[in-house]
PDB file of C-alpha atoms in Angstrom:
ATOM      1  CA  GLY A   1      -8.642  10.902  -5.672  1.00 66.00           C
ATOM      2  CA  GLU A   2     -10.674   8.819  -8.058  1.00 75.00           C
ATOM      3  CA  ASN A   3     -14.379   7.969  -7.565  1.00 85.00           C
ATOM      4  CA  VAL A   4     -14.667   4.513  -9.194  1.00 90.00           C
ATOM      5  CA  GLU A   5     -17.959   2.668  -9.738  1.00 93.00           C
ATOM      6  CA  GLN A   6     -18.475  -0.734 -11.298  1.00 95.00           C
ATOM      7  CA  HIS A   7     -21.674  -2.126 -12.736  1.00 96.00           C
ATOM      8  CA  PRO A   8     -23.186  -4.627 -12.307  1.00 97.00           C
ATOM      9  CA  SER A   9     -22.146  -5.923  -8.932  1.00 95.00           C
ATOM     10  CA  THR A  10     -23.183  -9.437  -9.879  1.00 97.00           C
ATOM     11  CA  LEU A  11     -23.571 -11.055 -13.317  1.00 98.00           C
ATOM     12  CA  SER A  12     -24.720 -14.526 -14.211  1.00 98.00           C
ATOM     13  CA  VAL A  13     -24.452 -15.908 -17.725  1.00 98.00           C
ATOM     14  CA  GLN A  14     -24.691 -19.178 -19.510  1.00 98.00           C
ATOM     15  CA  GLU A  15     -21.530 -20.766 -20.842  1.00 98.00           C
ATOM     16  CA  GLY A  16     -20.831 -19.469 -24.317  1.00 97.00           C
ATOM     17  CA  ASP A  17     -22.642 -16.182 -23.775  1.00 98.00           C
ATOM     18  CA  SER A  18     -20.875 -12.833 -23.588  1.00 98.00           C
ATOM     19  CA  ALA A  19     -20.367 -10.736 -20.414  1.00 98.00           C
ATOM     20  CA  VAL A  20     -19.789  -6.986 -20.135  1.00 98.00           C
ATOM     21  CA  ILE A  21     -18.748  -5.094 -17.006  1.00 98.00           C
ATOM     22  CA  LYS A  22     -18.577  -1.291 -16.968  1.00 98.00           C
ATOM     23  CA  CYS A  23     -16.398   0.932 -14.864  1.00 96.00           C
ATOM     24  CA  THR A  24     -16.862   4.692 -14.460  1.00 95.00           C
ATOM     25  CA  TYR A  25     -14.277   7.039 -13.077  1.00 91.00           C
ATOM     26  CA  SER A  26     -14.076  10.647 -12.133  1.00 88.00           C
ATOM     27  CA  ASP A  27     -10.555  11.850 -12.841  1.00 82.00           C
ATOM     28  CA  SER A  28     -10.407  13.133 -16.391  1.00 78.00           C
ATOM     29  CA  ALA A  29      -6.644  13.112 -16.221  1.00 79.00           C
ATOM     30  CA  SER A  30      -6.454   9.275 -15.889  1.00 80.00           C
ATOM     31  CA  ASN A  31      -4.534   7.586 -18.695  1.00 84.00           C
ATOM     32  CA  TYR A  32      -4.339   3.966 -17.645  1.00 87.00           C
ATOM     33  CA  PHE A  33      -7.247   1.540 -17.277  1.00 92.00           C
ATOM     34  CA  PRO A  34      -6.551  -1.976 -15.872  1.00 94.00           C
ATOM     35  CA  TRP A  35      -8.809  -4.928 -15.065  1.00 97.00           C
ATOM     36  CA  TYR A  36      -7.951  -7.482 -12.398  1.00 97.00           C
ATOM     37  CA  LYS A  37      -9.438 -10.935 -11.929  1.00 98.00           C
ATOM     38  CA  GLN A  38      -9.611 -12.646  -8.584  1.00 97.00           C
ATOM     39  CA  GLU A  39     -10.676 -16.261  -8.388  1.00 97.00           C
ATOM     40  CA  LEU A  40     -12.123 -17.541  -5.110  1.00 94.00           C
ATOM     41  CA  GLY A  41      -9.457 -17.703  -2.440  1.00 93.00           C
ATOM     42  CA  LYS A  42      -6.736 -16.452  -4.742  1.00 96.00           C
ATOM     43  CA  ARG A  43      -4.817 -13.192  -5.296  1.00 97.00           C
ATOM     44  CA  PRO A  44      -5.972 -10.501  -7.797  1.00 97.00           C
ATOM     45  CA  GLN A  45      -4.111 -10.736 -11.140  1.00 97.00           C
ATOM     46  CA  LEU A  46      -4.044  -8.286 -14.061  1.00 97.00           C
ATOM     47  CA  ILE A  47      -5.835  -9.720 -17.105  1.00 97.00           C
ATOM     48  CA  ILE A  48      -5.841  -6.752 -19.483  1.00 97.00           C
ATOM     49  CA  ASP A  49      -5.173  -2.996 -19.453  1.00 94.00           C
ATOM     50  CA  ILE A  50      -5.486  -0.122 -21.912  1.00 92.00           C
ATOM     51  CA  ARG A  51      -3.896   3.265 -22.174  1.00 87.00           C
ATOM     52  CA  SER A  52      -5.686   6.395 -23.207  1.00 79.00           C
ATOM     53  CA  ASN A  53      -4.123   6.633 -26.669  1.00 78.00           C
ATOM     54  CA  VAL A  54      -6.158   3.642 -27.866  1.00 80.00           C
ATOM     55  CA  GLY A  55      -9.917   2.962 -27.815  1.00 88.00           C
ATOM     56  CA  GLU A  56      -9.941  -0.789 -27.712  1.00 93.00           C
ATOM     57  CA  LYS A  57      -7.601  -3.666 -26.908  1.00 94.00           C
ATOM     58  CA  LYS A  58      -8.193  -7.451 -27.344  1.00 96.00           C
ATOM     59  CA  ASP A  59      -6.468 -10.491 -25.992  1.00 94.00           C
ATOM     60  CA  GLN A  60      -8.192 -13.660 -27.246  1.00 96.00           C
ATOM     61  CA  ARG A  61     -11.630 -13.782 -25.581  1.00 97.00           C
ATOM     62  CA  ILE A  62     -11.288 -10.668 -23.522  1.00 98.00           C
ATOM     63  CA  ALA A  63     -11.331  -7.057 -24.593  1.00 97.00           C
ATOM     64  CA  VAL A  64     -11.319  -3.617 -22.993  1.00 97.00           C
ATOM     65  CA  THR A  65     -12.999  -0.539 -24.576  1.00 96.00           C
ATOM     66  CA  LEU A  66     -12.452   3.041 -23.439  1.00 94.00           C
ATOM     67  CA  ASN A  67     -14.674   6.083 -23.731  1.00 92.00           C
ATOM     68  CA  LYS A  68     -12.551   8.945 -22.285  1.00 89.00           C
ATOM     69  CA  THR A  69     -15.197  11.547 -23.094  1.00 90.00           C
ATOM     70  CA  ALA A  70     -17.821   9.778 -20.949  1.00 91.00           C
ATOM     71  CA  LYS A  71     -15.152   8.616 -18.463  1.00 91.00           C
ATOM     72  CA  HIS A  72     -15.911   4.907 -18.598  1.00 94.00           C
ATOM     73  CA  PHE A  73     -14.215   1.736 -19.718  1.00 95.00           C
ATOM     74  CA  SER A  74     -15.613  -1.766 -20.072  1.00 97.00           C
ATOM     75  CA  LEU A  75     -14.416  -5.379 -19.902  1.00 98.00           C
ATOM     76  CA  HIS A  76     -15.884  -7.736 -22.542  1.00 98.00           C
ATOM     77  CA  ILE A  77     -15.582 -11.485 -22.282  1.00 98.00           C
ATOM     78  CA  THR A  78     -16.848 -13.507 -25.183  1.00 97.00           C
ATOM     79  CA  GLU A  79     -17.608 -17.241 -25.364  1.00 98.00           C
ATOM     80  CA  THR A  80     -17.593 -17.467 -21.588  1.00 98.00           C
ATOM     81  CA  GLN A  81     -16.399 -20.609 -19.846  1.00 97.00           C
ATOM     82  CA  PRO A  82     -16.898 -21.807 -16.241  1.00 96.00           C
ATOM     83  CA  GLU A  83     -13.275 -20.898 -15.484  1.00 96.00           C
ATOM     84  CA  ASP A  84     -14.155 -17.255 -16.139  1.00 98.00           C
ATOM     85  CA  SER A  85     -16.192 -17.315 -12.912  1.00 98.00           C
ATOM     86  CA  ALA A  86     -14.405 -14.844 -10.555  1.00 97.00           C
ATOM     87  CA  VAL A  87     -14.593 -11.338  -9.179  1.00 97.00           C
ATOM     88  CA  TYR A  88     -13.415  -8.700 -11.649  1.00 98.00           C
ATOM     89  CA  PHE A  89     -12.088  -5.305 -10.474  1.00 97.00           C
ATOM     90  CA  CYS A  90     -11.358  -2.150 -12.452  1.00 96.00           C
ATOM     91  CA  ALA A  91      -8.511  -0.062 -10.908  1.00 92.00           C
ATOM     92  CA  PRO A  92      -7.748   3.232 -12.603  1.00 88.00           C
ATOM     93  CA  PRO A  93      -5.005   5.242 -10.941  1.00 81.00           C
ATOM     94  CA  GLU A  94      -5.229   8.789  -9.914  1.00 73.00           C
ATOM     95  CA  GLY A  95      -4.793  10.828 -13.058  1.00 64.00           C
ATOM     96  CA  GLY A  96      -1.269  11.806 -13.912  1.00 57.00           C
ATOM     97  CA  SER A  97      -0.061  10.342 -10.628  1.00 57.00           C
ATOM     98  CA  THR A  98       3.441   9.020 -10.217  1.00 56.00           C
ATOM     99  CA  LEU A  99       2.620   7.813  -6.731  1.00 57.00           C
ATOM    100  CA  GLY A 100       1.385   4.420  -7.796  1.00 59.00           C
ATOM    101  CA  ARG A 101      -2.019   4.488  -6.293  1.00 78.00           C
ATOM    102  CA  LEU A 102      -4.733   2.430  -7.983  1.00 86.00           C
ATOM    103  CA  TYR A 103      -8.349   2.985  -7.014  1.00 88.00           C
ATOM    104  CA  PHE A 104     -10.148  -0.441  -6.981  1.00 91.00           C
ATOM    105  CA  GLY A 105     -13.814  -0.620  -7.739  1.00 92.00           C
ATOM    106  CA  ARG A 106     -15.940  -2.725  -5.452  1.00 93.00           C
ATOM    107  CA  GLY A 107     -15.866  -5.666  -7.868  1.00 95.00           C
ATOM    108  CA  THR A 108     -18.250  -7.642 -10.089  1.00 97.00           C
ATOM    109  CA  GLN A 109     -18.990 -11.256  -9.315  1.00 97.00           C
ATOM    110  CA  LEU A 110     -19.233 -13.146 -12.543  1.00 98.00           C
ATOM    111  CA  THR A 111     -20.784 -16.626 -12.513  1.00 98.00           C
ATOM    112  CA  VAL A 112     -20.743 -18.698 -15.664  1.00 98.00           C
ATOM    113  CA  TRP A 113     -23.190 -21.612 -15.592  1.00 96.00           C
ATOM    114  CA  PRO A 114     -22.324 -24.744 -17.618  1.00 91.00           C
TER     115      PRO A 114
ATOM    116  CA  ASN B   1      11.155 -16.510  -8.979  1.00 78.00           C
ATOM    117  CA  ALA B   2       8.741 -16.612  -6.073  1.00 85.00           C
ATOM    118  CA  GLY B   3       7.239 -13.216  -6.987  1.00 95.00           C
ATOM    119  CA  VAL B   4       5.539 -11.653  -3.929  1.00 98.00           C
ATOM    120  CA  THR B   5       5.457 -13.696  -0.723  1.00 98.00           C
ATOM    121  CA  GLN B   6       3.614 -13.005   2.529  1.00 98.00           C
ATOM    122  CA  THR B   7       3.711 -14.478   5.966  1.00 97.00           C
ATOM    123  CA  PRO B   8       1.876 -15.666   7.843  1.00 97.00           C
ATOM    124  CA  LYS B   9      -0.978 -17.171   5.730  1.00 97.00           C
ATOM    125  CA  PHE B  10      -3.424 -17.070   8.589  1.00 97.00           C
ATOM    126  CA  GLN B  11      -3.428 -15.529  12.077  1.00 97.00           C
ATOM    127  CA  VAL B  12      -5.901 -15.217  15.001  1.00 97.00           C
ATOM    128  CA  LEU B  13      -5.369 -12.387  17.475  1.00 97.00           C
ATOM    129  CA  LYS B  14      -7.082 -11.195  20.534  1.00 97.00           C
ATOM    130  CA  THR B  15      -8.185  -7.617  20.813  1.00 98.00           C
ATOM    131  CA  GLY B  16      -5.250  -5.483  21.913  1.00 97.00           C
ATOM    132  CA  GLN B  17      -2.532  -7.849  20.717  1.00 97.00           C
ATOM    133  CA  SER B  18       0.111  -6.656  18.233  1.00 97.00           C
ATOM    134  CA  MET B  19       1.569  -8.389  15.230  1.00 97.00           C
ATOM    135  CA  THR B  20       3.565  -7.741  12.043  1.00 98.00           C
ATOM    136  CA  LEU B  21       2.689  -8.940   8.592  1.00 98.00           C
ATOM    137  CA  GLN B  22       5.749  -9.617   6.387  1.00 98.00           C
ATOM    138  CA  CYS B  23       5.959  -9.117   2.652  1.00 98.00           C
ATOM    139  CA  ALA B  24       8.906  -9.722   0.292  1.00 98.00           C
ATOM    140  CA  GLN B  25       9.371  -9.523  -3.489  1.00 97.00           C
ATOM    141  CA  ASP B  26      12.132 -10.851  -5.647  1.00 96.00           C
ATOM    142  CA  MET B  27      11.347  -8.928  -8.830  1.00 95.00           C
ATOM    143  CA  ASN B  28      13.550  -5.897  -8.065  1.00 95.00           C
ATOM    144  CA  HIS B  29      10.443  -3.708  -7.944  1.00 94.00           C
ATOM    145  CA  ASN B  30      10.641  -0.193  -6.579  1.00 93.00           C
ATOM    146  CA  SER B  31       7.081   0.249  -5.330  1.00 92.00           C
ATOM    147  CA  MET B  32       5.223  -1.785  -2.709  1.00 94.00           C
ATOM    148  CA  TYR B  33       1.693  -1.698  -1.310  1.00 95.00           C
ATOM    149  CA  TRP B  34      -0.488  -2.968   1.436  1.00 97.00           C
ATOM    150  CA  TYR B  35      -4.237  -3.484   0.831  1.00 97.00           C
ATOM    151  CA  ARG B  36      -7.048  -4.821   2.929  1.00 97.00           C
ATOM    152  CA  GLN B  37      -9.992  -6.684   1.356  1.00 97.00           C
ATOM    153  CA  ASP B  38     -13.387  -6.881   2.993  1.00 94.00           C
ATOM    154  CA  PRO B  39     -16.534  -8.435   1.502  1.00 85.00           C
ATOM    155  CA  GLY B  40     -18.172  -6.035  -0.949  1.00 80.00           C
ATOM    156  CA  MET B  41     -15.577  -3.374  -0.459  1.00 82.00           C
ATOM    157  CA  GLY B  42     -12.961  -4.190  -3.070  1.00 87.00           C
ATOM    158  CA  LEU B  43      -9.326  -3.542  -2.266  1.00 93.00           C
ATOM    159  CA  ARG B  44      -8.591  -0.547  -0.049  1.00 93.00           C
ATOM    160  CA  LEU B  45      -5.064   0.840   0.153  1.00 93.00           C
ATOM    161  CA  ILE B  46      -3.607   1.014   3.611  1.00 96.00           C
ATOM    162  CA  TYR B  47      -0.080   2.291   2.989  1.00 95.00           C
ATOM    163  CA  TYR B  48       2.358   2.290   0.088  1.00 93.00           C
ATOM    164  CA  SER B  49       6.009   2.865  -0.666  1.00 93.00           C
ATOM    165  CA  ALA B  50       6.728   4.401  -3.985  1.00 89.00           C
ATOM    166  CA  SER B  51      10.468   3.765  -3.573  1.00 89.00           C
ATOM    167  CA  GLU B  52      12.865   2.505  -0.943  1.00 92.00           C
ATOM    168  CA  GLY B  53      13.047   4.991   1.889  1.00 90.00           C
ATOM    169  CA  THR B  54       9.596   6.472   1.380  1.00 92.00           C
ATOM    170  CA  THR B  55       6.114   5.536   2.722  1.00 95.00           C
ATOM    171  CA  ASP B  56       2.725   7.248   2.343  1.00 92.00           C
ATOM    172  CA  LYS B  57      -0.721   6.732   3.744  1.00 93.00           C
ATOM    173  CA  GLY B  58      -3.485   5.370   1.649  1.00 90.00           C
ATOM    174  CA  GLU B  59      -7.247   5.403   2.128  1.00 89.00           C
ATOM    175  CA  VAL B  60      -7.434   3.465   5.502  1.00 95.00           C
ATOM    176  CA  PRO B  61      -4.169   3.966   7.471  1.00 96.00           C
ATOM    177  CA  ASN B  62      -5.570   4.278  10.973  1.00 96.00           C
ATOM    178  CA  GLY B  63      -4.359   1.556  13.310  1.00 96.00           C
ATOM    179  CA  TYR B  64      -1.501   0.498  11.126  1.00 98.00           C
ATOM    180  CA  ASN B  65       2.200   1.337  10.631  1.00 97.00           C
ATOM    181  CA  VAL B  66       4.603   0.243   7.970  1.00 98.00           C
ATOM    182  CA  SER B  67       8.349  -0.176   7.400  1.00 97.00           C
ATOM    183  CA  ARG B  68      10.134  -0.407   4.098  1.00 96.00           C
ATOM    184  CA  LEU B  69      13.006  -2.447   5.470  1.00 90.00           C
ATOM    185  CA  ASN B  70      14.897  -2.565   2.179  1.00 95.00           C
ATOM    186  CA  LYS B  71      14.037  -2.726  -1.517  1.00 96.00           C
ATOM    187  CA  ARG B  72      12.686  -6.285  -1.160  1.00 97.00           C
ATOM    188  CA  GLU B  73      10.733  -6.066   2.100  1.00 97.00           C
ATOM    189  CA  PHE B  74       7.707  -4.105   3.276  1.00 98.00           C
ATOM    190  CA  SER B  75       6.076  -4.945   6.596  1.00 98.00           C
ATOM    191  CA  LEU B  76       2.697  -3.934   8.047  1.00 98.00           C
ATOM    192  CA  ARG B  77       2.287  -3.665  11.829  1.00 98.00           C
ATOM    193  CA  LEU B  78      -0.867  -3.643  13.882  1.00 97.00           C
ATOM    194  CA  GLU B  79       0.033  -2.168  17.247  1.00 93.00           C
ATOM    195  CA  SER B  80      -3.229  -2.887  19.135  1.00 96.00           C
ATOM    196  CA  ALA B  81      -5.552  -5.113  17.032  1.00 97.00           C
ATOM    197  CA  ALA B  82      -9.268  -4.440  16.950  1.00 97.00           C
ATOM    198  CA  PRO B  83     -12.090  -6.643  15.632  1.00 97.00           C
ATOM    199  CA  SER B  84     -12.584  -4.098  12.811  1.00 96.00           C
ATOM    200  CA  GLN B  85      -9.183  -5.101  11.535  1.00 97.00           C
ATOM    201  CA  THR B  86     -10.452  -8.655  10.733  1.00 97.00           C
ATOM    202  CA  SER B  87      -9.732  -8.873   7.027  1.00 97.00           C
ATOM    203  CA  VAL B  88      -7.680 -10.356   4.289  1.00 98.00           C
ATOM    204  CA  TYR B  89      -4.457  -8.413   3.733  1.00 98.00           C
ATOM    205  CA  PHE B  90      -2.657  -8.350   0.418  1.00 98.00           C
ATOM    206  CA  CYS B  91       0.789  -7.042  -0.307  1.00 98.00           C
ATOM    207  CA  ALA B  92       1.610  -5.969  -3.896  1.00 96.00           C
ATOM    208  CA  SER B  93       4.559  -4.617  -5.817  1.00 95.00           C
ATOM    209  CA  SER B  94       5.123  -2.888  -9.139  1.00 92.00           C
ATOM    210  CA  ALA B  95       8.246  -1.966 -11.106  1.00 90.00           C
ATOM    211  CA  HIS B  96       7.650   1.734 -10.604  1.00 78.00           C
ATOM    212  CA  SER B  97       4.902   3.809  -9.128  1.00 72.00           C
ATOM    213  CA  GLY B  98       2.209   5.181 -11.387  1.00 71.00           C
ATOM    214  CA  GLU B  99       0.564   3.404 -14.349  1.00 75.00           C
ATOM    215  CA  GLU B 100       2.055   0.009 -13.822  1.00 83.00           C
ATOM    216  CA  THR B 101       0.900  -3.580 -13.248  1.00 91.00           C
ATOM    217  CA  GLN B 102       0.736  -4.532  -9.692  1.00 93.00           C
ATOM    218  CA  TYR B 103       1.660  -8.086  -8.594  1.00 96.00           C
ATOM    219  CA  PHE B 104      -0.047  -9.439  -5.545  1.00 97.00           C
ATOM    220  CA  GLY B 105       1.058 -11.801  -2.815  1.00 98.00           C
ATOM    221  CA  PRO B 106      -1.183 -14.740  -1.759  1.00 98.00           C
ATOM    222  CA  GLY B 107      -2.732 -12.765   1.111  1.00 97.00           C
ATOM    223  CA  THR B 108      -2.899 -13.074   4.925  1.00 97.00           C
ATOM    224  CA  ARG B 109      -6.238 -13.901   6.558  1.00 97.00           C
ATOM    225  CA  LEU B 110      -6.459 -12.099   9.894  1.00 97.00           C
ATOM    226  CA  LEU B 111      -9.112 -12.790  12.468  1.00 97.00           C
ATOM    227  CA  VAL B 112      -9.250 -10.473  15.570  1.00 97.00           C
ATOM    228  CA  LEU B 113     -11.396 -11.768  18.425  1.00 97.00           C
TER     229      LEU B 113
END
């Protein structure tokens, strides 16, 4: 299975600043790279994902970049707002797997101070 | 559409008691999953069902059993609860197994005394 690590485990930024969270994975056959957001007391929800045929994907203030050679992908949040405060998880699946298993990282607690 | 629903929302058990957590989805998804979430540990997969009629173990299956009752419903049973099973349990579903978005239920908070 995948060995997934996220860094940093906690991140505090001032409102308006940018935040970057990095996820490293071990399975070189992985082709799908999602990020989930979990607000306090709520369920995880997908916020952005990327497939291995592209290097970057943007959706308004969030973006994901992929470096397949180095086996890591990153979540970028620009112009952060207090409502971005949450735990963020990367969750790459086992490479080439059709069994549906995602391997969740341990999460990054992002706090955005007004 | 309700999406993924779970019952109960909260439960307190004594050590050795049994209970079943219920999960249902109305999105006609083929694949369903059970996770547990503990502080600092992320989400760990307990069992999953890639399609109706199949179930497989995840990372932490010990102490749990599952039943894929039909395409909509996937239940998780604790036969003899232990304090180590105190956790938040999430059910999730996806259209197909593999590289697909997973949709989560609201979670069940379980406390085992």
